[in-house]
CSV table of C-alpha atoms in Angstrom, one decimal:
chain,number,residue,atom,x,y,z
A,1,GLN,CA,-118.4,6.1,103.9
A,2,VAL,CA,-115.7,6.5,101.2
A,3,GLU,CA,-113.1,9.1,101.7
A,4,LEU,CA,-110.2,10.2,99.5
A,5,VAL,CA,-107.6,12.6,101.0
A,6,GLU,CA,-105.0,14.2,98.8
A,7,THR,CA,-101.7,15.6,100.1
A,8,GLY,CA,-98.4,16.8,98.7
A,9,GLY,CA,-99.3,20.0,96.8
A,10,GLY,CA,-97.6,23.3,97.3
A,11,LEU,CA,-95.7,26.2,95.8
A,12,VAL,CA,-92.7,25.1,93.8
A,13,GLN,CA,-90.4,26.5,91.1
A,14,ALA,CA,-90.3,25.4,87.4
A,15,GLY,CA,-88.1,22.3,87.1
A,16,ASP,CA,-88.9,21.0,90.5
A,17,SER,CA,-90.4,17.6,91.3
A,18,LEU,CA,-93.4,16.8,93.5
A,19,ARG,CA,-95.2,13.7,94.7
A,20,LEU,CA,-98.9,13.8,95.4
A,21,SER,CA,-100.5,11.2,97.6
A,22,CYS,CA,-104.1,10.1,97.9
A,23,ALA,CA,-105.2,7.9,100.8
A,24,ALA,CA,-108.4,5.9,100.4
A,25,SER,CA,-110.7,4.6,103.0
A,26,GLY,CA,-114.3,3.1,103.2
A,27,LEU,CA,-113.9,0.5,100.5
A,28,PRO,CA,-111.4,-2.2,99.8
A,29,PHE,CA,-108.6,-0.5,98.0
A,30,SER,CA,-107.8,-3.5,95.9
A,31,THR,CA,-111.3,-3.2,94.2
A,32,LEU,CA,-110.7,0.3,93.0
A,33,THR,CA,-109.4,1.9,89.8
A,34,MET,CA,-107.7,5.1,90.8
A,35,ALA,CA,-107.1,8.3,88.8
A,36,TRP,CA,-105.8,11.8,89.0
A,37,PHE,CA,-107.5,14.9,87.4
A,38,ARG,CA,-106.5,18.5,87.5
A,39,GLN,CA,-108.3,21.8,87.1
A,40,ALA,CA,-106.5,25.0,86.2
A,41,PRO,CA,-108.0,28.4,86.8
A,42,ASN,CA,-110.9,29.1,84.4
A,43,LYS,CA,-110.6,25.7,82.8
A,44,GLY,CA,-112.5,22.5,83.0
A,45,ARG,CA,-111.4,19.4,84.9
A,46,GLU,CA,-108.8,17.5,82.9
A,47,PHE,CA,-107.9,13.8,83.1
A,48,VAL,CA,-104.3,13.3,84.0
A,49,ALA,CA,-103.6,9.6,84.7
A,50,ALA,CA,-105.3,6.4,85.9
A,51,ILE,CA,-104.1,3.0,87.3
A,52,LYS,CA,-106.0,-0.2,87.3
A,53,ARG,CA,-106.2,-2.8,90.0
A,54,THR,CA,-103.8,-4.8,88.0
A,55,ARG,CA,-101.3,-1.9,87.8
A,56,GLY,CA,-102.0,-1.1,84.2
A,57,ARG,CA,-101.6,2.7,83.6
A,58,THR,CA,-102.7,5.4,81.2
A,59,TYR,CA,-101.8,9.1,80.8
A,60,VAL,CA,-103.0,12.1,79.0
A,61,ASP,CA,-100.6,12.9,76.1
A,62,SER,CA,-99.6,16.2,77.6
A,63,VAL,CA,-98.1,14.7,80.7
A,64,GLU,CA,-96.7,11.4,79.6
A,65,GLY,CA,-93.0,11.2,80.2
A,66,ARG,CA,-93.1,13.5,83.2
A,67,PHE,CA,-95.9,12.1,85.3
A,68,THR,CA,-96.0,8.6,86.9
A,69,ILE,CA,-99.0,7.1,88.7
A,70,SER,CA,-98.5,4.3,91.1
A,71,ARG,CA,-100.3,2.5,94.0
A,72,ASP,CA,-99.3,1.0,97.3
A,73,GLU,CA,-101.9,-1.6,98.3
A,74,PRO,CA,-100.8,-2.1,102.0
A,75,LYS,CA,-101.1,1.7,102.5
A,76,ASN,CA,-104.3,2.1,100.5
A,77,THR,CA,-102.6,5.0,98.7
A,78,VAL,CA,-102.2,6.1,95.1
A,79,TYR,CA,-99.4,8.5,94.1
A,80,LEU,CA,-98.7,10.9,91.3
A,81,GLN,CA,-95.0,11.6,90.8
A,82,ILE,CA,-94.5,14.8,88.8
A,83,ASN,CA,-91.1,15.7,87.4
A,84,SER,CA,-89.9,18.8,85.6
A,85,LEU,CA,-92.9,20.9,86.7
A,86,GLN,CA,-93.9,23.7,84.4
A,87,PRO,CA,-96.1,26.8,85.1
A,88,ASN,CA,-98.9,25.3,83.1
A,89,ASP,CA,-99.0,22.4,85.5
A,90,THR,CA,-100.5,24.8,88.0
A,91,ALA,CA,-103.9,23.5,89.0
A,92,VAL,CA,-105.9,21.9,91.8
A,93,TYR,CA,-105.2,18.1,91.5
A,94,TYR,CA,-108.0,15.7,92.4
A,95,CYS,CA,-107.9,12.1,93.3
A,96,ALA,CA,-110.8,9.9,92.0
A,97,ALA,CA,-111.9,6.3,92.3
A,98,THR,CA,-114.3,3.9,90.7
A,99,THR,CA,-115.2,0.2,91.3
A,100,GLY,CA,-115.7,0.0,87.5
A,101,GLY,CA,-113.4,0.1,84.5
A,102,MET,CA,-110.7,2.7,83.8
A,103,GLY,CA,-111.8,5.8,81.8
A,104,SER,CA,-110.8,9.5,81.2
A,105,ALA,CA,-114.2,11.1,81.8
A,106,THR,CA,-115.2,12.6,85.1
A,107,PHE,CA,-118.4,10.7,85.2
A,108,THR,CA,-116.5,7.5,85.2
A,109,TYR,CA,-115.4,8.1,88.8
A,110,LYS,CA,-117.9,8.0,91.7
A,111,TYR,CA,-115.6,9.0,94.5
A,112,TRP,CA,-113.5,12.2,94.7
A,113,GLY,CA,-111.2,13.9,97.1
A,114,GLN,CA,-111.2,17.6,98.0
A,115,GLY,CA,-108.1,18.4,95.9
A,116,THR,CA,-104.6,19.7,96.6
A,117,GLN,CA,-103.2,22.9,95.1
A,118,VAL,CA,-100.1,22.8,93.0
A,119,THR,CA,-98.6,26.2,92.0
A,120,VAL,CA,-95.5,26.4,89.8
A,121,SER,CA,-93.6,29.7,89.5
A,122,SER,CA,-91.3,30.5,86.6
């Protein structure tokens, strides 16, 4: 079975940095396109970033310049480095994976983690 486990969330102050991790198991990691989504209270799930098998990356406009997605093949892990955190970054962050092509819609991704909470105080 496929499992994605996110870690690294927590309560931080505005201006802090955080690195989220997502460890994948159950499928060869090298076959997967990986992505991060987030869901703020009372809002829909928002695409944040994705990274291809070839390391090509894309970001939503609102986070580009502050967020960096990367992957470590030997560790079967994808990361999201978040710099200069702002209160409106507060959300549950979800890791997602697909064996298909990269996209920004939730239905693009077949596999999902349980999420990790990021809370940013002013």
